[in-house]
Coordinates of C-alpha atoms in Angstrom, one line a residue:
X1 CA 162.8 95.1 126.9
X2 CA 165.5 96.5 125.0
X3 CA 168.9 96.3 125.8
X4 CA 171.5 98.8 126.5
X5 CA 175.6 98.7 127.1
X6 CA 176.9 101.9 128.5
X7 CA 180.7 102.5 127.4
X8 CA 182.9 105.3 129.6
X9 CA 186.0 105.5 131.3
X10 CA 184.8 107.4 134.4
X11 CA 183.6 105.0 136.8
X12 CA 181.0 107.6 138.8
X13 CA 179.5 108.2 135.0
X14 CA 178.7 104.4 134.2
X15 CA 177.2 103.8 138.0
X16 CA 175.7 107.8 137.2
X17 CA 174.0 106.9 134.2
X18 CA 173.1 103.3 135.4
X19 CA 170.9 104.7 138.3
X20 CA 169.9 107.9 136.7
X21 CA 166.2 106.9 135.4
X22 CA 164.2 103.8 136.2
X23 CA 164.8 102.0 132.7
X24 CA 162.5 99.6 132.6
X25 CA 159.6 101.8 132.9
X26 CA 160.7 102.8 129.6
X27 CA 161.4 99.7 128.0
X28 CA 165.1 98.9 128.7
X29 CA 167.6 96.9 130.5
X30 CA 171.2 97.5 131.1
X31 CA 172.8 94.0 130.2
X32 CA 176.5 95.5 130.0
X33 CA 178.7 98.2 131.2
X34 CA 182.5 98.9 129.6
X35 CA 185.3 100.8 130.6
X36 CA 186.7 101.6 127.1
X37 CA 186.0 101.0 123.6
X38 CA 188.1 97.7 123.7
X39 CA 185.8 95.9 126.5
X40 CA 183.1 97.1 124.9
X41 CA 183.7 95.5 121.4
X42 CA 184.1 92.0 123.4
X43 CA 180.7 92.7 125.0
X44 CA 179.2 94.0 121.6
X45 CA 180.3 90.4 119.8
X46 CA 178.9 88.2 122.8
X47 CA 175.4 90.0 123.4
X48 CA 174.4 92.8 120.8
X49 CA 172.2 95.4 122.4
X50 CA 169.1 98.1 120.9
X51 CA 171.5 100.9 122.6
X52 CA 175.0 101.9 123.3
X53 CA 175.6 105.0 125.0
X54 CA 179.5 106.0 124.4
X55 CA 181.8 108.6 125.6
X56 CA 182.9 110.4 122.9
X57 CA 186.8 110.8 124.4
X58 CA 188.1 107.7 125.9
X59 CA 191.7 106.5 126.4
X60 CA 193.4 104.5 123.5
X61 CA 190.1 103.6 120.8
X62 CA 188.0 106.7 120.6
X63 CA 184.1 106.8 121.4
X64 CA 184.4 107.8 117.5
X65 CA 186.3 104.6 116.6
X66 CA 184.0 102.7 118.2
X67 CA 180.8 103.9 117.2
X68 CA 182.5 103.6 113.2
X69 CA 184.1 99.9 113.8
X70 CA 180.0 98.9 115.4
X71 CA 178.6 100.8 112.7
X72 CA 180.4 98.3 110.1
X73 CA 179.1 95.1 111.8
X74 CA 175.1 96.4 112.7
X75 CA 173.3 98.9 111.0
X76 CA 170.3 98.6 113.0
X77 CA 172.0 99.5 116.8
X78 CA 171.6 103.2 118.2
X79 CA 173.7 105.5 119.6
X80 CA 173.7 108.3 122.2
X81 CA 176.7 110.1 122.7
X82 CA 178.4 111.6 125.7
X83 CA 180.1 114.4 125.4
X84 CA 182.0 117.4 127.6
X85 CA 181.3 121.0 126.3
X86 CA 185.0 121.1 124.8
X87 CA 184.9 117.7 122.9
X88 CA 180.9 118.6 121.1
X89 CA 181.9 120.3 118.2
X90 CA 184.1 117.0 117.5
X91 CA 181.2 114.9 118.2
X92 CA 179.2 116.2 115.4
X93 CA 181.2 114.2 113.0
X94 CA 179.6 110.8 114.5
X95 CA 176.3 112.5 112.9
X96 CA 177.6 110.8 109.7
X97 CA 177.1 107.4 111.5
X98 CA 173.9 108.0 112.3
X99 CA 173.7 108.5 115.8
X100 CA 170.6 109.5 117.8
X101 CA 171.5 111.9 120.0
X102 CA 174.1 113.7 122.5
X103 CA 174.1 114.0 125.8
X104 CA 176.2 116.6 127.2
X105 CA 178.0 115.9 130.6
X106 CA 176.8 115.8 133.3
X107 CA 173.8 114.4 132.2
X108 CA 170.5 116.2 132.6
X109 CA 167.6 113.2 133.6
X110 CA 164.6 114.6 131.8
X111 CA 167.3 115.1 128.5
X112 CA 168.1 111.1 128.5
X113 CA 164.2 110.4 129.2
X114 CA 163.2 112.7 126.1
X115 CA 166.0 110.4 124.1
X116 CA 164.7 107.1 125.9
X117 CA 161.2 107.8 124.5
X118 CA 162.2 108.6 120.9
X119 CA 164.4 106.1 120.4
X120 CA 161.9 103.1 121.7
X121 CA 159.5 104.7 119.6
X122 CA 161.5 104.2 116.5
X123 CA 162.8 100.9 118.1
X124 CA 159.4 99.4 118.1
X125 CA 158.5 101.0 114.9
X126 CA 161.4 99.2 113.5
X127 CA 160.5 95.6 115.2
X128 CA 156.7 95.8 114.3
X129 CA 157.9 96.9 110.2
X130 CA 160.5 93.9 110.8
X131 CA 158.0 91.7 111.7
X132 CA 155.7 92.5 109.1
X133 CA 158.3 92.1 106.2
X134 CA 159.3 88.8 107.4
X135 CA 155.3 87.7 108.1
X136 CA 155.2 88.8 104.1
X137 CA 157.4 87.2 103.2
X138 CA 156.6 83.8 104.5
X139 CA 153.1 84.3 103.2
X140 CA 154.6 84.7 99.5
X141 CA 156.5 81.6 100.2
X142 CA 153.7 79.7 101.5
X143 CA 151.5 80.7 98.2
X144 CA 154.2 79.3 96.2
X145 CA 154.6 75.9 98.3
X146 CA 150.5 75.3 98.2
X147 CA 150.4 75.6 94.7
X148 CA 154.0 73.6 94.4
X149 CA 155.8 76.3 92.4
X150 CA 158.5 76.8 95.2
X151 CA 161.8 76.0 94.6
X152 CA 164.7 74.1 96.7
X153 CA 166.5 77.0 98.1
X154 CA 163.1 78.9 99.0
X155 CA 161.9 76.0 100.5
X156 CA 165.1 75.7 102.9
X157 CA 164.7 79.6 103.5
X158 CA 160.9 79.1 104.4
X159 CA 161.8 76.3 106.8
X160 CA 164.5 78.0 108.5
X161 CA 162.3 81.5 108.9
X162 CA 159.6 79.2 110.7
X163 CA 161.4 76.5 112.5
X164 CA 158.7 74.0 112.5
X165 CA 159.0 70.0 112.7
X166 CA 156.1 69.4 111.0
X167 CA 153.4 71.6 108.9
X168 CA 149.6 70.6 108.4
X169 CA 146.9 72.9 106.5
X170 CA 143.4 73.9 108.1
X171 CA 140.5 74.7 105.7
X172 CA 138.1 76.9 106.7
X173 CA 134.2 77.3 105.0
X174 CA 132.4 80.0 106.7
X175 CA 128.6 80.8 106.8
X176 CA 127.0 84.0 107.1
X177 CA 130.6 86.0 107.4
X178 CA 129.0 89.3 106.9
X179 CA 132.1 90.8 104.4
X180 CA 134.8 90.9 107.7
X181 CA 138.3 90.5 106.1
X182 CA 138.9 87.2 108.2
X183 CA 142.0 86.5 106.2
X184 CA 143.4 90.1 108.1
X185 CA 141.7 88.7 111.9
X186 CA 143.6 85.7 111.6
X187 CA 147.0 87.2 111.1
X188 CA 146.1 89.4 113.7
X189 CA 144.6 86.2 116.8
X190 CA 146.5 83.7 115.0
X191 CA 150.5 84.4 115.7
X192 CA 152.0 80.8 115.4
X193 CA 149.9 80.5 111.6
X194 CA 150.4 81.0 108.2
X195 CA 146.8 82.5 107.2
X196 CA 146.0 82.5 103.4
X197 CA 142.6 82.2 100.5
X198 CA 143.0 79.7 98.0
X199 CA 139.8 78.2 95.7
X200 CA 137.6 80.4 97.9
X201 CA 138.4 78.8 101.0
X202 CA 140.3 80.9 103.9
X203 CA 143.0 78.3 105.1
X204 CA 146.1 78.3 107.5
X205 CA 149.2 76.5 107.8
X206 CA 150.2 75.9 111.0
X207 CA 152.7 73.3 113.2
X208 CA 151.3 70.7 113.9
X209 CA 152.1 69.8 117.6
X210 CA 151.6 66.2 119.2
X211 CA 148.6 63.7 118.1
X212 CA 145.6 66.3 118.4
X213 CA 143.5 67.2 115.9
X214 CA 142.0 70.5 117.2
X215 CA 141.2 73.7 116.1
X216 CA 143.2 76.3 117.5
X217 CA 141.1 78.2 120.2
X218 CA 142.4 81.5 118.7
X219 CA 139.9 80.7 115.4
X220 CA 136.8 79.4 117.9
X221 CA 137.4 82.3 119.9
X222 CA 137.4 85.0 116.8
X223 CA 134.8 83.0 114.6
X224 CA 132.6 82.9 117.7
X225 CA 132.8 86.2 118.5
X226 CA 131.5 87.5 115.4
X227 CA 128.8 84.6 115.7
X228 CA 130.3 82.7 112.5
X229 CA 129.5 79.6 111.8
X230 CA 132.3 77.5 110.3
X231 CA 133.3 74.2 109.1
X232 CA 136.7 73.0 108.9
X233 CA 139.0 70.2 107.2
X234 CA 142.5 69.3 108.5
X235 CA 145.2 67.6 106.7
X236 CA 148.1 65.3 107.5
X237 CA 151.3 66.8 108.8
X238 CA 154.3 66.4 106.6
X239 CA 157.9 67.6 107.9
X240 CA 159.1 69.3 104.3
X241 CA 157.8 73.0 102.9
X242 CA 158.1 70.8 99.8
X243 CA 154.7 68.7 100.7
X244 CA 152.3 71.5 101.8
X245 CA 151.1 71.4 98.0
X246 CA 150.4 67.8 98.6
X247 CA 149.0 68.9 102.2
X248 CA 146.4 71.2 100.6
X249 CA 145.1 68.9 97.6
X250 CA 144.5 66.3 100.3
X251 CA 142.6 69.2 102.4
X252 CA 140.5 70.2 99.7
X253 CA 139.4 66.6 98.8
X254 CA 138.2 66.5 102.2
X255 CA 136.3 69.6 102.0
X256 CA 134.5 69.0 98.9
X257 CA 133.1 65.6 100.8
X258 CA 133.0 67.5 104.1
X259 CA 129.1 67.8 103.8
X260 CA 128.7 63.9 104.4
X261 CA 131.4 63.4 107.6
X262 CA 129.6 63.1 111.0
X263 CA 132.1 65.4 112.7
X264 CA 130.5 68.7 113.6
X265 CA 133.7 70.9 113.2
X266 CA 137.1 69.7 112.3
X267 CA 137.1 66.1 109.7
X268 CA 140.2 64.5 108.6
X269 CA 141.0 61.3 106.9
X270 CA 140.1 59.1 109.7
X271 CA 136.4 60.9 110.3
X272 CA 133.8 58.7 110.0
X273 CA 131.8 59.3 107.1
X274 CA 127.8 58.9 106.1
X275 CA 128.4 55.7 104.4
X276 CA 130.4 53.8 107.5
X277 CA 127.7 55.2 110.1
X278 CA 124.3 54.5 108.4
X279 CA 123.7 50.7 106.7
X280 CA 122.9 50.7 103.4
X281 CA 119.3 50.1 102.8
X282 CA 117.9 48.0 100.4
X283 CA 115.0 49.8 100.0
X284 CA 114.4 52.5 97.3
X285 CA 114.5 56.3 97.7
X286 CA 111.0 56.7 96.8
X287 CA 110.0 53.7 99.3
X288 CA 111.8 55.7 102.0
X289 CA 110.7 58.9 101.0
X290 CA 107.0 57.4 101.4
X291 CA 107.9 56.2 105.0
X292 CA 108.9 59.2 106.2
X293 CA 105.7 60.7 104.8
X294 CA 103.6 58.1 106.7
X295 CA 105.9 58.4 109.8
X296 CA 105.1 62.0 110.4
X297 CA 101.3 61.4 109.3
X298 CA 100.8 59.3 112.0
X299 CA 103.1 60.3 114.9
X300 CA 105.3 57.6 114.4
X301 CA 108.5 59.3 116.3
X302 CA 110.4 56.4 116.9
X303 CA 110.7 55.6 112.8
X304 CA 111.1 59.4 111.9
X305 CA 114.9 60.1 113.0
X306 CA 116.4 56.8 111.4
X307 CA 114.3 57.0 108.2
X308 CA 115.9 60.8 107.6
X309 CA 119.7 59.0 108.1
X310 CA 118.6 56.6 105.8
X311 CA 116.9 58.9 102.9
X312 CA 120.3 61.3 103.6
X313 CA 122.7 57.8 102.7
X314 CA 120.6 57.0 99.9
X315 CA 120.8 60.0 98.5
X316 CA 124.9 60.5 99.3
X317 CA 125.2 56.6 97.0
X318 CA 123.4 58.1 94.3
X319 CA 125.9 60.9 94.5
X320 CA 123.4 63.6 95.2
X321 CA 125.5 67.1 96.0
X322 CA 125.3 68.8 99.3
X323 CA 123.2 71.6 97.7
X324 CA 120.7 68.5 95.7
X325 CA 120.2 66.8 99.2
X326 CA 119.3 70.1 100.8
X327 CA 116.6 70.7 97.6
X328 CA 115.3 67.8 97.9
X329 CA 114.5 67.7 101.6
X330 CA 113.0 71.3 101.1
X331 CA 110.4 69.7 98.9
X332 CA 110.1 66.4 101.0
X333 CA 109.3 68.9 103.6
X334 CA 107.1 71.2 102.3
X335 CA 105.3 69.3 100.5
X336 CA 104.4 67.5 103.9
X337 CA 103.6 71.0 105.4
X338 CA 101.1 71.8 103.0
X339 CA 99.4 68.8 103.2
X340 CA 99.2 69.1 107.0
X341 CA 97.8 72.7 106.4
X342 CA 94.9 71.1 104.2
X343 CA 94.4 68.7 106.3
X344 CA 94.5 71.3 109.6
X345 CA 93.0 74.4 107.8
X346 CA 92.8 76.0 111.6
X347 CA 96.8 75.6 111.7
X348 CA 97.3 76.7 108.0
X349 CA 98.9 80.3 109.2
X350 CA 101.1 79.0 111.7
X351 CA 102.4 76.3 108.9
X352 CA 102.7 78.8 106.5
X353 CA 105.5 80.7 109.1
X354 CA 107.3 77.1 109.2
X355 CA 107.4 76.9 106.0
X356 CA 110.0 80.1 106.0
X357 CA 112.4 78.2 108.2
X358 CA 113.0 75.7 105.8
X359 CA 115.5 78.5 104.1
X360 CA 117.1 77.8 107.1
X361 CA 118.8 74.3 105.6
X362 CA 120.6 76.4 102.7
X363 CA 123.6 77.3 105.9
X364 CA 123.8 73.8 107.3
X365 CA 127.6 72.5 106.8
X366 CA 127.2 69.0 107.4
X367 CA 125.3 66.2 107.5
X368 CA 124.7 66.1 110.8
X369 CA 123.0 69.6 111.3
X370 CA 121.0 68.7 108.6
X371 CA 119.6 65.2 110.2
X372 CA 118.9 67.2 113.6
X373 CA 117.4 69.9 112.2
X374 CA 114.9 68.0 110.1
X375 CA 114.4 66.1 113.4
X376 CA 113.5 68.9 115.3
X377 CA 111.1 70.4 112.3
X378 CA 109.4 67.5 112.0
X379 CA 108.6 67.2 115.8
X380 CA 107.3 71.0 116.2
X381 CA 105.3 69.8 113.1
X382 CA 103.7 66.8 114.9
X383 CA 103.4 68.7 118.0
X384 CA 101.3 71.6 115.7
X385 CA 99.0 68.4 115.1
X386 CA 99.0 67.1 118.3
X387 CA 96.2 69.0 119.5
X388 CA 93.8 66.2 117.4
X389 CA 95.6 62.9 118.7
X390 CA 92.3 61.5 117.6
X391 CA 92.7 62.2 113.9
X392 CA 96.5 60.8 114.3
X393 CA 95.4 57.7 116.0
X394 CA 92.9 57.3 113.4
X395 CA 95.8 58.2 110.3
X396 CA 97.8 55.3 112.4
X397 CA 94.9 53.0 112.6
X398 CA 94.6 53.3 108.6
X399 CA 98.3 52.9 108.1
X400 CA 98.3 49.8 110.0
X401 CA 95.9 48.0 107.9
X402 CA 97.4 49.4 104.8
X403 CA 100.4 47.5 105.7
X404 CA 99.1 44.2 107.7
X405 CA 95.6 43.8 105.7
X406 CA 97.4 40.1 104.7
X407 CA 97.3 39.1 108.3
X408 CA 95.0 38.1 110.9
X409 CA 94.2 41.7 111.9
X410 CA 91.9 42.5 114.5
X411 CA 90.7 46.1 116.4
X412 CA 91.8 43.9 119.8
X413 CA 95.5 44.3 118.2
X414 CA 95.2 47.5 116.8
X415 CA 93.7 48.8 120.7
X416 CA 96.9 47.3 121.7
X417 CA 99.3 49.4 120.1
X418 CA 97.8 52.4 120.3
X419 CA 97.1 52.1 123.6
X420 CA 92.5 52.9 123.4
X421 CA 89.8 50.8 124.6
X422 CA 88.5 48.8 121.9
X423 CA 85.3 49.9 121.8
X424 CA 86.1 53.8 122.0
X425 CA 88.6 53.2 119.6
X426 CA 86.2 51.7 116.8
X427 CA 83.6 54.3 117.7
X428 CA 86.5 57.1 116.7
X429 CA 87.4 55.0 113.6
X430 CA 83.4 55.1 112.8
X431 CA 83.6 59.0 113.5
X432 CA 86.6 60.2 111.0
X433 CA 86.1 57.5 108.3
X434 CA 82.5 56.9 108.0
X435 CA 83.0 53.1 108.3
X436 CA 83.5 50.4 110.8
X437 CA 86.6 49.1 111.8
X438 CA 86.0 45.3 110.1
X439 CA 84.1 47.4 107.0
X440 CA 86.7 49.5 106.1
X441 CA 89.5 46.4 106.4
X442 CA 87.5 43.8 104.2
X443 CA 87.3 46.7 101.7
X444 CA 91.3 47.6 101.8
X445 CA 91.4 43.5 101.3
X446 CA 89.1 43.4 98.5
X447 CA 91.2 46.0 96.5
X448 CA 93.8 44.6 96.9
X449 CA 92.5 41.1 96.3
X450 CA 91.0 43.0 92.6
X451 CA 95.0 43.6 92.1
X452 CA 96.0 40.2 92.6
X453 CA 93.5 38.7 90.6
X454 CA 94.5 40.8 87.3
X455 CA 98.1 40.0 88.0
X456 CA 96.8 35.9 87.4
X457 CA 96.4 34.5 91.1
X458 CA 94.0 31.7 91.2
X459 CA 91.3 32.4 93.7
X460 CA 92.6 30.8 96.7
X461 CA 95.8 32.1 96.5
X462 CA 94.5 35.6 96.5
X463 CA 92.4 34.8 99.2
X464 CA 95.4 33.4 101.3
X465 CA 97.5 36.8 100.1
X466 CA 94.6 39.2 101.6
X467 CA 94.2 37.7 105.0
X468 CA 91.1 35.2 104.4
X469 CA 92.8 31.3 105.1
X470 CA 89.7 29.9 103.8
X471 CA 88.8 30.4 100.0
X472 CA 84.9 30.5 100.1
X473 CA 84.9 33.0 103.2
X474 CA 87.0 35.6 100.9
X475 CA 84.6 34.6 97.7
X476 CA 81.1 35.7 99.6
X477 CA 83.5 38.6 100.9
X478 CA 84.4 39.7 97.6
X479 CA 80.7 39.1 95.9
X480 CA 79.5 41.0 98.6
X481 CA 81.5 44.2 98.9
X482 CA 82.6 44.4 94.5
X483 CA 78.7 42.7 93.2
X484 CA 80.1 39.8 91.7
X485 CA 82.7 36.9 92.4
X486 CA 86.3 36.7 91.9
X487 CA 86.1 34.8 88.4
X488 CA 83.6 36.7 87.0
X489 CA 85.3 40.0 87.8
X490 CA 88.6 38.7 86.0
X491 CA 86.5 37.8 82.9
X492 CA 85.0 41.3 82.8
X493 CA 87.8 43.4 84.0
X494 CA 89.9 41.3 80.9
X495 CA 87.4 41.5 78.9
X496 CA 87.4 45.4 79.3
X497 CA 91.2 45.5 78.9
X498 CA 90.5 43.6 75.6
X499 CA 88.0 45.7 74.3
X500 CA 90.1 49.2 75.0
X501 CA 93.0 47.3 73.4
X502 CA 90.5 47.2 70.0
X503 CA 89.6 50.3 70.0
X504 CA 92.8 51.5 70.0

């Protein structure tokens, strides 16, 4: 509402013109009514209004008078003039001080209305240019303080057009923003903010009120509306204009490591990061990498989601990029797809369509999305595969013995974890792998009992290092499965090596 002081010495005008029109409907409020030009200068200096309407001929100070000594003091007020027929020609020399309008006596309603109208019109014109000057302003000064090039006596002005305690700075990265001028939206949701673009980023200053660290729900609001995904970084709050430089380089430190913080949309300095939340492992990337593999091979869901944590880490403490880690999961990935699709050639179609969701990954913003997502890839993967639990029990069976050959394995165990009847379960084995059960382990034994044996083992020790605890068991083993017995496959296989070492 704007407010408006009506100034005559006839008491049936004032109470005339107060009840003339409903005022409020038109955006004004009477706050004060004078009797002469006098009261109304006291009035004026405790409470300026938007509008003064004045008589024009008043006892002692003249409407005239008046209107020049108010001029003097705001050059923003208006004026409408009352006036009897015999005083208008004299009341066309306030025209120099800019009044609005003149209202002739008695008043005609729809006259004062037609003024009313105009005049908030220009009032509001005035206020929304106002505000826009000052909002420029601030924004210039804010530029200045976030690349610390403002100087002390901008600083005080900035702090005293803003009246906050205490200042922090939100970074903003946005996916898939579709060209919108979000810098313009913010100004427009955001009214207690500072928006800005600095290094790319879309940022805001804003007060920082209380302990929260939240994102205003303005920015969720507008972001989610335009179905934007966004990431964001929030600094500490300092209480001087002076420190907002300081502010943003800690902001954008924190948004250059935001990929690896497990918060999903606002991080700060005390966000846990990839490093605190997944324990370093000790085994290599490759290792890991090969796990995961043979995880997904054979259904082994309960290994899948913390191996993917732990390939992310590794990856993070060899100071892999956000955009290397996302690479090299594509090719982790695919590479395991088209496998799958050799192995599946009646699912090769529907893996080829998966394989265009791994584009997907490129508009992940932190770590996080990227863990879940390769989560729930790799289970609609296994669930593709599903359909021939046989072949997966079977990949399992294999793995299993790849990894335990060394110890007293038997099909009873094996039945055990995969939860089949022995003897259905070593039929299947027979089916997909053309051996038997015991066959196919002495075999993976003897292989890697060959290995042992060129690395310098004695006999028994390989023996004990392949699962056989006694030495001549493991040498009729060996003699009958590679033709000949441990020592005289040593001699030969040196021999061999010494021969291709001669000829070279």
């Amino acid at each position: 509402m704007y407010e408006v002081m009506i100034v005559d010495d006839e008491r049936r005008t004032r109470q005339g013109l107060a009840t003339l029109v409903d005022w409020e409907s038109y955006g004004f409020t009477i706050t004060n009514i004078a009797a002469d030009a006098t009261e109304a200068m006291e009035l004026f200096e405790k409470r300026r209004p938007s509008l003064m309407i004045v008589d024009i001929k008043m006892p002692g100070i003249s409407g005239i008078k008046l209107i020049e000594a108010i001029r003097k003091k705001d050059q923003k007020i208006c004026f409408l003039i009352l006036s009897g027929h015999a005083e208008f020609d004299y009341a066309k020399k306030a025209i120099q001080y800019h009044v609005s309008g003149y209202l002739l006596k008695p008043v005609d309603e729809e006259e004062l209305l037609s003024y009313l109208v105009e005049i908030k019109k220009n009032l509001d014109l005035e206020k929304t240019s106002h505000h826009a000057n000052k909002k420029g302003k601030i924004e210039k000064l804010i530029q200045a303080a976030l690349s610390d090039e403002i100087t002390t006596e901008a600083a005080v002005q900035l702090q005293q057009m803003i009246y906050w305690n205490k200042f922090t700075i939100i970074l903003i990265k946005c996916y898939k923003k579709n060209d919108l001028d979000l810098k313009q939206m913010l100004k427009e949701s955001l009214q207690e903010s500072v928006p800005f673009t600095k290094d790319s980023y879309l940022g805001i200053v804003i007060e920082q009120k209380g302990e929260a660290v939240t994102i205003p729900s303005e920015l969720d609001n507008l972001l989610g509306a335009y179905g934007i995904s966004y990431f964001s970084v929030r600094s500490q709050a300092v209480g001087k204009v002076e420190d907002l430089a300081t502010c943003y380089r800690e902001a954008l430190e924190l948004m250059r490591k935001s990929f690896f913080y497990i918060e999903d949309q606002i991080v700060t300095k005390d966000s846990l990061h990839i490093r605190e939340y997944v324990e370093e492992s000790r085994i290599s990337l490759s290792a890991l990498e090969e796990q995961f593999v043979y995880s997904v091979e054979i259904g082994d869901w309960s290994n899948i989601h913390p191996l993917i944590w732990k390939i992310t880490a590794s990856l993070e403490a060899k100071e892999y990029t956000e955009a290397k880690i996302k690479k090299r999961f594509i090719q982790l990935l695919s590479s395991i797809v088209n496998t799958l699709s050799t192995e599946y050639p009646e699912k090769r179609e529907t893996f080829s369509h998966k394989l265009y969701e791994l584009t997907e990954i490129e508009y992940l913003y932190h770590v996080t999305q990227l863990v879940e997502f390769i989560h729930q890839f790799i289970k609609e993967i296994v669930e593709l595969i599903d359909c021939n639990k046989e072949k997966i029990v079977v990949n399992k069976m294999i793995h299993l013995i790849e990894q335990n050959y060394h110890k007293n394995i038997k099909l009873d165990n094996i039945a055990e974890v995969v939860h089949y009847h022995k003897v259905y379960l070593g039929k299947l084995f027979k089916a997909h792998t053309g051996e038997y059960f015991n066959t196919y382990l002495d075999k993976v034994r003897m292989e890697n009992g060959k290995k042992f044996l060129l690395q310098g083992f004695k006999v028994y020790q390989v023996a004990e290092k392949v699962g056989y605890s006694n030495p001549d068991y493991f040498h009729s083993k060996f003699k009958k499965y590679v033709g000949m017995s441990p020592s005289t496959f040593r001699k030969k296989s040196q021999k061999k090596e010494f021969s291709k070492k001669e000829l070279g």
